[in-house]
Coordinates of C-alpha atoms in Angstrom, one line a residue:
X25 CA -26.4 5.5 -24.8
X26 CA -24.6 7.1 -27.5
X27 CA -25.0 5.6 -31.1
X28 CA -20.8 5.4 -30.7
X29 CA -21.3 2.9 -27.7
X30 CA -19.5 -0.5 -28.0
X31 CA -19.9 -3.5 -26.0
X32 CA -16.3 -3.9 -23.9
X33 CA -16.0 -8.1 -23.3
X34 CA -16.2 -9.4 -20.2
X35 CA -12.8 -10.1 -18.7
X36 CA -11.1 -11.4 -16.1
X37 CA -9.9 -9.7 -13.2
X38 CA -6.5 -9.0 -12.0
X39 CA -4.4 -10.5 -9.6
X40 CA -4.3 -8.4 -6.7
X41 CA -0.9 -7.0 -5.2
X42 CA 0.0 -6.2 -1.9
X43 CA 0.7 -2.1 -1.6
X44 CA 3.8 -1.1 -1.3
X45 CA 4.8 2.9 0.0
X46 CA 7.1 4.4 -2.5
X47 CA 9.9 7.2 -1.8
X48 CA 10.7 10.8 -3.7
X49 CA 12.9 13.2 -3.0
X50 CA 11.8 16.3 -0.7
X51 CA 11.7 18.6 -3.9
X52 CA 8.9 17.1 -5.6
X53 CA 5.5 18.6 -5.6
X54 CA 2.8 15.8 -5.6
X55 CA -1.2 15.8 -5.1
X56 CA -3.6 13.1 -5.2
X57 CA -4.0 14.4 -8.8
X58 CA -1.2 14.6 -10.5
X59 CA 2.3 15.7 -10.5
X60 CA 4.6 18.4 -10.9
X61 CA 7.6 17.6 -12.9
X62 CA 11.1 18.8 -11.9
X63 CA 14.7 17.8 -12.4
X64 CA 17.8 17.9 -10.6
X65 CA 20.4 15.9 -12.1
X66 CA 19.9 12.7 -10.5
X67 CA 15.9 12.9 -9.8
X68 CA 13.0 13.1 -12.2
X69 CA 9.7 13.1 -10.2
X70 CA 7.0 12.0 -12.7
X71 CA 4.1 9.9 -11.8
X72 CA 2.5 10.1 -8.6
X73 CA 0.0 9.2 -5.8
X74 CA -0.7 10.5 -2.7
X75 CA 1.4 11.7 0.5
X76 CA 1.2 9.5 3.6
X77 CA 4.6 11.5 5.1
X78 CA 7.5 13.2 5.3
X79 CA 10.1 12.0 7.2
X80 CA 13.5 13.4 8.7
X81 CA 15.2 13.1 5.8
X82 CA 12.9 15.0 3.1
X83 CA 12.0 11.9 1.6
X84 CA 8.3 12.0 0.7
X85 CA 6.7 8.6 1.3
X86 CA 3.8 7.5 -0.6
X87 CA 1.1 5.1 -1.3
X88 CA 0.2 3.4 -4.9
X89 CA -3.4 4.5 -4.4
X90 CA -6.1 2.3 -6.0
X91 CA -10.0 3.2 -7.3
X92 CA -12.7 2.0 -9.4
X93 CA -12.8 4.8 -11.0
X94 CA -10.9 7.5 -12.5
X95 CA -11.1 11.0 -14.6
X96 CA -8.8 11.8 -16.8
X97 CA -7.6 14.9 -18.9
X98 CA -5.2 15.2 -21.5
X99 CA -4.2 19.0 -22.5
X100 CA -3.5 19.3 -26.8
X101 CA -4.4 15.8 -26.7
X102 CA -5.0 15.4 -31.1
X103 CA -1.6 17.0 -30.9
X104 CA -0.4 13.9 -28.9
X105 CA -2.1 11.5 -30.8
X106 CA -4.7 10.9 -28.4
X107 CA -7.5 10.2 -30.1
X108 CA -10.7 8.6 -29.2
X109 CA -10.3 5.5 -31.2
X110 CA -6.6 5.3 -29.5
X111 CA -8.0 6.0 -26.0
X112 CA -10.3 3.7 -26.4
X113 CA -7.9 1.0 -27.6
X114 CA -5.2 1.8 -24.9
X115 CA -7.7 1.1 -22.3
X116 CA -9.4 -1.9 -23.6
X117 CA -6.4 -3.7 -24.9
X118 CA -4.4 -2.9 -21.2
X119 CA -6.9 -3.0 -18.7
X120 CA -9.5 -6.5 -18.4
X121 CA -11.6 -5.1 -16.1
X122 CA -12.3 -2.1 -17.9
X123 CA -16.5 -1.8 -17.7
X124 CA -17.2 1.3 -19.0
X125 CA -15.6 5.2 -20.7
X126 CA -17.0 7.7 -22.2
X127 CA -14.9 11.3 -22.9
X128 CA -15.5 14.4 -25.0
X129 CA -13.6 17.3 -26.4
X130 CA -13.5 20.9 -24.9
X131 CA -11.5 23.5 -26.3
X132 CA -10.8 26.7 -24.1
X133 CA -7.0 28.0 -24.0
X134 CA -6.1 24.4 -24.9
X135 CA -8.1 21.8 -27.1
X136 CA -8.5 19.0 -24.4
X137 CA -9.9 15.7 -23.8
X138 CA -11.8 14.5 -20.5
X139 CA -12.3 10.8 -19.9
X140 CA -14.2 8.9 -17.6
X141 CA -13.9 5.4 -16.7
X142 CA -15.1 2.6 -14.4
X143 CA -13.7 -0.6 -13.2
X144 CA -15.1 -3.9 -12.2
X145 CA -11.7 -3.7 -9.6
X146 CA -9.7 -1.6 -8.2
X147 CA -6.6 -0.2 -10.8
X148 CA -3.7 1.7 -9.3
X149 CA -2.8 4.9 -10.1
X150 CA 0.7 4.3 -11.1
X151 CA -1.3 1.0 -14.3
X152 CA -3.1 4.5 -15.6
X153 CA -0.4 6.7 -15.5
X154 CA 2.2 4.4 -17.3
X155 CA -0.4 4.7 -20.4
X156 CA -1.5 7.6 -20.2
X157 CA 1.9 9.5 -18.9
X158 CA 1.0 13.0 -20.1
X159 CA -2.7 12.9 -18.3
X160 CA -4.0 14.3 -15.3
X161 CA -5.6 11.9 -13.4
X162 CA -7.8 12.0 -10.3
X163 CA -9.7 9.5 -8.0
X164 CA -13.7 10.3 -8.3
X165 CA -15.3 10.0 -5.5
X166 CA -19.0 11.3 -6.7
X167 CA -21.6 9.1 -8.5
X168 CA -21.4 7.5 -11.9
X169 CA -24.2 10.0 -13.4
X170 CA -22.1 12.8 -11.8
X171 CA -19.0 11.8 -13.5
X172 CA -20.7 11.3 -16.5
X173 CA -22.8 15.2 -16.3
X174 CA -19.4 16.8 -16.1
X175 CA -17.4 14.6 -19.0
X176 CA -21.0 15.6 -21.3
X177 CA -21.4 18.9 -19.7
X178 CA -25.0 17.4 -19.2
X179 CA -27.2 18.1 -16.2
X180 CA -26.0 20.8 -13.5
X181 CA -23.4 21.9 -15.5
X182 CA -25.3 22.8 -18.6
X183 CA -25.7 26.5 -17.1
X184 CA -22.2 26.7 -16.7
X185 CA -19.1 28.5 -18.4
X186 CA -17.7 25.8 -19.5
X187 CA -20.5 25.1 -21.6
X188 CA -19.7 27.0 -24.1
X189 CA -15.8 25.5 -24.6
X190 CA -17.7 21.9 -25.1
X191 CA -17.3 20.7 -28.8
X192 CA -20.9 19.7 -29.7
X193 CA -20.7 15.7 -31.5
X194 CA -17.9 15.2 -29.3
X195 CA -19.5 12.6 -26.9
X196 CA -18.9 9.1 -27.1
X197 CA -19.3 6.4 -24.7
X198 CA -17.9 2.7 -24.5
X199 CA -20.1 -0.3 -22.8
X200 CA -22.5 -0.4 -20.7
X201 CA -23.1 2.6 -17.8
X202 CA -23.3 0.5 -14.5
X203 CA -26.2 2.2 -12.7
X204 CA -25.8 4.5 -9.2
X205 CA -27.6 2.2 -7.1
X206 CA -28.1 -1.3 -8.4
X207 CA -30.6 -3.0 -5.6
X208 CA -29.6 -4.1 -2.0
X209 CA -28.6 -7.5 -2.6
X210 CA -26.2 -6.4 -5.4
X211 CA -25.0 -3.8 -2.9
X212 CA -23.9 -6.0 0.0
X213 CA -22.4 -8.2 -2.5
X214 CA -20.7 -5.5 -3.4
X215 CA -19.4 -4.4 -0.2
X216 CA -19.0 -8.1 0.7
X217 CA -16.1 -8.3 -2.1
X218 CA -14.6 -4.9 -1.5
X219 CA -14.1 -5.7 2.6
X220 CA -12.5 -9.2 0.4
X221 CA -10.3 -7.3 -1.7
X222 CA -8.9 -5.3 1.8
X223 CA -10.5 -1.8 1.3
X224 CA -10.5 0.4 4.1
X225 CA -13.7 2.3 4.9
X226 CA -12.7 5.7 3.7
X227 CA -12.3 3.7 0.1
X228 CA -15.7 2.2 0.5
X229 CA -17.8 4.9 1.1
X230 CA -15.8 6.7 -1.5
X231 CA -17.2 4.5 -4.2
X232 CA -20.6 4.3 -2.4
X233 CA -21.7 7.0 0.2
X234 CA -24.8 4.8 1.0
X235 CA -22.5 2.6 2.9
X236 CA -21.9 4.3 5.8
X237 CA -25.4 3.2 7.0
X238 CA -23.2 0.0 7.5
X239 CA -20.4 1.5 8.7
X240 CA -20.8 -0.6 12.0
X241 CA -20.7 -4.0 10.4
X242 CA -18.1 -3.3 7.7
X243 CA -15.2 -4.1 10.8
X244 CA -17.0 -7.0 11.7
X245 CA -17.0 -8.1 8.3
X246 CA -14.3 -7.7 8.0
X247 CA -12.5 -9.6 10.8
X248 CA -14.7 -12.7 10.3
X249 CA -13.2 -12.4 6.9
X250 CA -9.8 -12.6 8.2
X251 CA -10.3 -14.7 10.8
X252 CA -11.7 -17.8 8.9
X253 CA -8.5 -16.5 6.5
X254 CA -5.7 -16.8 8.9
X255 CA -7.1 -19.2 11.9
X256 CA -6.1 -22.4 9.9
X257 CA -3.2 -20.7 7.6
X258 CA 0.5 -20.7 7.7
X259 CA 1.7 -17.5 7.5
X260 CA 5.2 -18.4 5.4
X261 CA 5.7 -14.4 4.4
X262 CA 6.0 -13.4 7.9
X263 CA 9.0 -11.1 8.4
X264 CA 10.5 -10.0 12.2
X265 CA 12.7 -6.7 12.3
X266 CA 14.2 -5.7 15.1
X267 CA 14.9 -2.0 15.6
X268 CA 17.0 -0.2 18.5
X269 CA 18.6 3.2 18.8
X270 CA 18.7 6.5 20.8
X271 CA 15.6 8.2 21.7
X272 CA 14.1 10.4 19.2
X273 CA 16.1 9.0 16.5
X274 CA 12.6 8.1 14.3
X275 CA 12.6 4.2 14.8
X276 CA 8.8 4.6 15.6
X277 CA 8.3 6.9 12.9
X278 CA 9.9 4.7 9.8
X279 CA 7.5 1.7 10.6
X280 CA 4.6 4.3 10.4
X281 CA 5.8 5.5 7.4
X282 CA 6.9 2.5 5.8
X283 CA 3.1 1.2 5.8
X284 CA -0.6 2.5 5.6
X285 CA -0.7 3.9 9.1
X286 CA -4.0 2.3 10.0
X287 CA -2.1 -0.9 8.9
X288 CA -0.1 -1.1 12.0
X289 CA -1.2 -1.9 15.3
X290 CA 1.4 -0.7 17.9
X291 CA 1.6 -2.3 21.5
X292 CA 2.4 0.0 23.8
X293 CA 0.8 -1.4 27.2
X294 CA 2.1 -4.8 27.8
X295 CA -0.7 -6.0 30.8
X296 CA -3.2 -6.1 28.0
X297 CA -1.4 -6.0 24.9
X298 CA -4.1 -7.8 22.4
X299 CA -7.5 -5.5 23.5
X300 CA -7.3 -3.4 20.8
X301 CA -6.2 -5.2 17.8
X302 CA -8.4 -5.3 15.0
X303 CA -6.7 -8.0 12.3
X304 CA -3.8 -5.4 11.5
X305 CA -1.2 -6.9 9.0
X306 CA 1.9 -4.9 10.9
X307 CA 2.2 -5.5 14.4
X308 CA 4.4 -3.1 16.0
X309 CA 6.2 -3.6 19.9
X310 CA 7.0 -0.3 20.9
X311 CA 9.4 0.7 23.7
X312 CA 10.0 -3.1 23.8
X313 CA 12.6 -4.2 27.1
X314 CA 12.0 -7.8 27.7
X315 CA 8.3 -6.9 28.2
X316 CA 6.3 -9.8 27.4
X317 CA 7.9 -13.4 28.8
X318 CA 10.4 -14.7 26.2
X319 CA 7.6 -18.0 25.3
X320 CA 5.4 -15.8 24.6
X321 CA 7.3 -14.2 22.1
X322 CA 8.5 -17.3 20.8
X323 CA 4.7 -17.5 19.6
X324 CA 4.0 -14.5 18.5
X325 CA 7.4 -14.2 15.9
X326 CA 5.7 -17.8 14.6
X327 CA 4.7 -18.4 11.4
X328 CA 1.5 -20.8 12.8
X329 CA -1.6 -20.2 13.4
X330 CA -2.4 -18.0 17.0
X331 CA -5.1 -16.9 18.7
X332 CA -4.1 -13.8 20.6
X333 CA -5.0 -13.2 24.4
X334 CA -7.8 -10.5 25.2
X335 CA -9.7 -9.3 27.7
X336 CA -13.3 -9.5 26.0
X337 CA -12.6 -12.4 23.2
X338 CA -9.0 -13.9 21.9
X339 CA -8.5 -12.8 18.2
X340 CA -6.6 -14.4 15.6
X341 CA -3.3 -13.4 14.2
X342 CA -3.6 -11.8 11.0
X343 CA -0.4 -10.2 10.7
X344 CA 2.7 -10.8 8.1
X345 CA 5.1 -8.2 9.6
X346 CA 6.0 -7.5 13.5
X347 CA 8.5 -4.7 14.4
X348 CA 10.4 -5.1 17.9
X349 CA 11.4 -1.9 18.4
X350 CA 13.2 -0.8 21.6
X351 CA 16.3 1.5 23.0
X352 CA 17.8 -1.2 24.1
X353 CA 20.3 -3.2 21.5
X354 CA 19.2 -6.7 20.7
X355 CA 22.1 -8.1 23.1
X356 CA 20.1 -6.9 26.1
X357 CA 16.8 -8.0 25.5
X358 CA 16.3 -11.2 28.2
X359 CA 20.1 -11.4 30.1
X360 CA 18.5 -14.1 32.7
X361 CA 17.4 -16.6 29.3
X362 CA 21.0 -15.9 28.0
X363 CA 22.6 -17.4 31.2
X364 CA 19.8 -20.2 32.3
X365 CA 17.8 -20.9 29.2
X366 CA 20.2 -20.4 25.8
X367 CA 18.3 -22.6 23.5
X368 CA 15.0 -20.1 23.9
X369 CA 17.3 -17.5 23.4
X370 CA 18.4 -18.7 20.3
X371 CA 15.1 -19.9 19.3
X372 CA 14.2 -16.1 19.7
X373 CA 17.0 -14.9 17.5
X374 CA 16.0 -17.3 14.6
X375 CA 12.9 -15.7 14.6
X376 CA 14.3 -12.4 13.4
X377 CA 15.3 -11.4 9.8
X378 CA 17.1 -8.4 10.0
X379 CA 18.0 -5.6 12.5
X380 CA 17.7 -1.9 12.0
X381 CA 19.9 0.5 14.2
X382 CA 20.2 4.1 14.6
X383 CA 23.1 6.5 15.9
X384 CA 22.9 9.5 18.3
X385 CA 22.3 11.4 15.2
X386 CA 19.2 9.4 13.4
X387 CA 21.9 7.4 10.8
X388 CA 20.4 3.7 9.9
X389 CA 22.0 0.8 9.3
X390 CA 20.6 -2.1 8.2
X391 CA 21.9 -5.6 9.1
X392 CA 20.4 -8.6 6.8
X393 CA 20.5 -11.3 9.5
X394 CA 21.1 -11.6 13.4
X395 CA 24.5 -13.0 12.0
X396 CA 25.8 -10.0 9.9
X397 CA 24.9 -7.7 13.0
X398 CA 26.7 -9.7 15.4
X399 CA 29.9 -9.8 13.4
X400 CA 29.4 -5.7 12.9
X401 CA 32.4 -5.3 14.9
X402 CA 34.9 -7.4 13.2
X403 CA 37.2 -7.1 10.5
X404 CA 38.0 -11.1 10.6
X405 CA 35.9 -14.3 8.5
X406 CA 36.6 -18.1 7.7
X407 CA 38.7 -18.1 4.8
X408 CA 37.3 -20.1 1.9
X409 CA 39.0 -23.6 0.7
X410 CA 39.6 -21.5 -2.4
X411 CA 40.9 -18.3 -1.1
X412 CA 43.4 -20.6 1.2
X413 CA 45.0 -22.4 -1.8
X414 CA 45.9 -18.6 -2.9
X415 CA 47.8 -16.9 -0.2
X416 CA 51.5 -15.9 -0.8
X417 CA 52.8 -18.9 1.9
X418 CA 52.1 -22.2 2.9
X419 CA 52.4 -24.1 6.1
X420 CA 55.6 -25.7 6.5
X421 CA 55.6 -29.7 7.8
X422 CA 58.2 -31.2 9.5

């Protein structure tokens, strides 16, 4: 350790957030490390993450992405004011889980300033980029020692050109370096609390390639996890949407995009629609005409508790968010309950929190309620008592 080290206090972490996809305009360029900026009059496209999609439209949709660990470098950074004393106070004063930095000067066609750092939790791209705006930031995915051989120009890269632009002195390094491997318990603790904190796979084995020796049991992990989550919970944030339009229109398309698309399980074959569901949060029913009986999706719109039908063993709904998407306009869906059984029927439409609808020509509109889309054709409402007492005439009495 550098005689510049200092000890970083032990802090505690942050509340975690549920990801959310994000939306740009088609014109700008973005990369999982960095951005190109560009404006045109309305738009400024500044800080960025990485592309799930494109859709129809030219809207870019994106994901907040999240890592332990991250490189940073800052072009003319003295000129800024980036210092190390203020890098290192930016990050320790902002960031509570912040373990361990070190960073060094280079100076080739521009004086510059490479950081490393490492997290005790995950941070999202967008936390680093709102202080540190003018960086260039990208996601490491090698070891710790790696990171830290390029940042010191140490190891394999002290043969290479850009040895010579390193500023000797320049070094520094903040807390303690965690270690590459640090024993097998520690390590399937480790993985234990990264399945907890809802990491895919490709983001585990990105922060430890030893892991996909366990690739296997990381899913069944991982739905035990969920399981003993959801089996006894209420699910009060669950949201129903249901979608209709023409064929081809993109109704499939904007769930996908609107969510991680491994995030979203979609039923398309109705004999056995639970077989392949693997604790999703977005349930999707695609192509949806009065395909499953309506008490059974009386259940599965519930906010309670539900183990789900399957072939080989019943699973447990883990999902927040289902999607009814069909061609067929909500008015269609079960004709026989609407004339025999009306109270499932409405049971069934209390269930749902907004519809979605698309034209021949791929327009949405979005209705808040079952309500607002069934008065979509009407120009007429209930006057208020208030706006009664105001119009120009008056009911004459005898």
């Amino acid at each position: 350790m550098s005689r510049h080290c200092r000890n970083i206090p032990k802090g505690r972490q942050g509340r975690r957030r549920s990801r959310k996809p994000l939306a740009l305009p088609c014109w700008a360029s973005i990369t999982q490390h960095g951005t190109n900026m560009k404006n045109t009059g309305n738009y400024k496209a500044f800080c960025l993450v990485h592309i799930i999609a494109q859709n129809a439209q030219g809207v870019i949709i994106i994901a907040d992405t999240q890592a332990l660990m991250y490189q940073l470098t800052i072009n003319d950074s003295l000129k800024k004011g980036y210092t190390h004393e203020r890098i290192f106070e930016i990050l320790h004063r902002n960031f509570k889980t912040l373990v361990y930095l070190c960073m060094a000067d280079e100076k080739g066609t521009l004086f510059h300033t490479h950081i490393f750092v490492v997290f005790s939790s995950r941070v999202r791209f967008s936390m680093i980029k709102r202080y540190f705006p003018e960086a260039h930031i990208e996601k490491c995915r090698s070891t710790i020692s790696d990171n830290v051989a390029y940042v010191s120009k140490s190891g394999k890269w002290e043969n290479d050109s850009k040895q010579e632009t390193k500023i000797q002195g320049s070094f520094e390094e903040y807390g303690t370096r965690p270690p590459d491997s640090r024993g097998k318990r520690h390590d399937m603790s480790e993985l234990y609390q990264m399945v907890l904190d809802n990491m895919t796979n490709a983001e585990i084995l990105a922060v430890n390639q030893d892991y996909i020796l366990q690739i296997d049991k990381i899913d069944k992990v991982r739905t035990t996890i969920l399981t003993e989550r959801f089996k006894d919970s209420v699910r009060l944030d669950m949201e129903v949407c249901y979608i209709s339009g023409h064929t081809g229109t993109g109704k499939t398309r904007g769930v996908l995009e609107a969510h991680n698309f491994i995030d979203v399980y979609r039923i398309t074959d109705y004999k056995n629609p639970f077989d392949g569901y693997r604790c999703q949060p977005v349930i999707a029913f695609d192509e949806f005409r009065s395909s499953l009986r309506l008490k059974e999706m009386l259940l599965y719109c519930d906010i309670y508790p539900l183990e789900l039908p399957s072939r080989y063993a019943n699973k447990y709904a883990c999902y927040n968010k289902v999607y009814i998407i069909s061609n067929w306009a909500l008015e269609r869906q079960y004709p026989e309950a609407q004339r025999e059984d009306r109270e499932s029927w409405e049971a069934f439409l209390r269930r749902i929190h907004k519809v979605i609808t698309y034209d021949d020509k791929g327009k949405k509109i979005i209705y808040p309620s079952v309500q607002a889309y069934f008065e979509r054709d009407t120009d007429f409402r209930t006057l208020t008592a208030g706006e009664q007492q105001k119009l120009p005439f008056a009911e004459k009495k005898d």
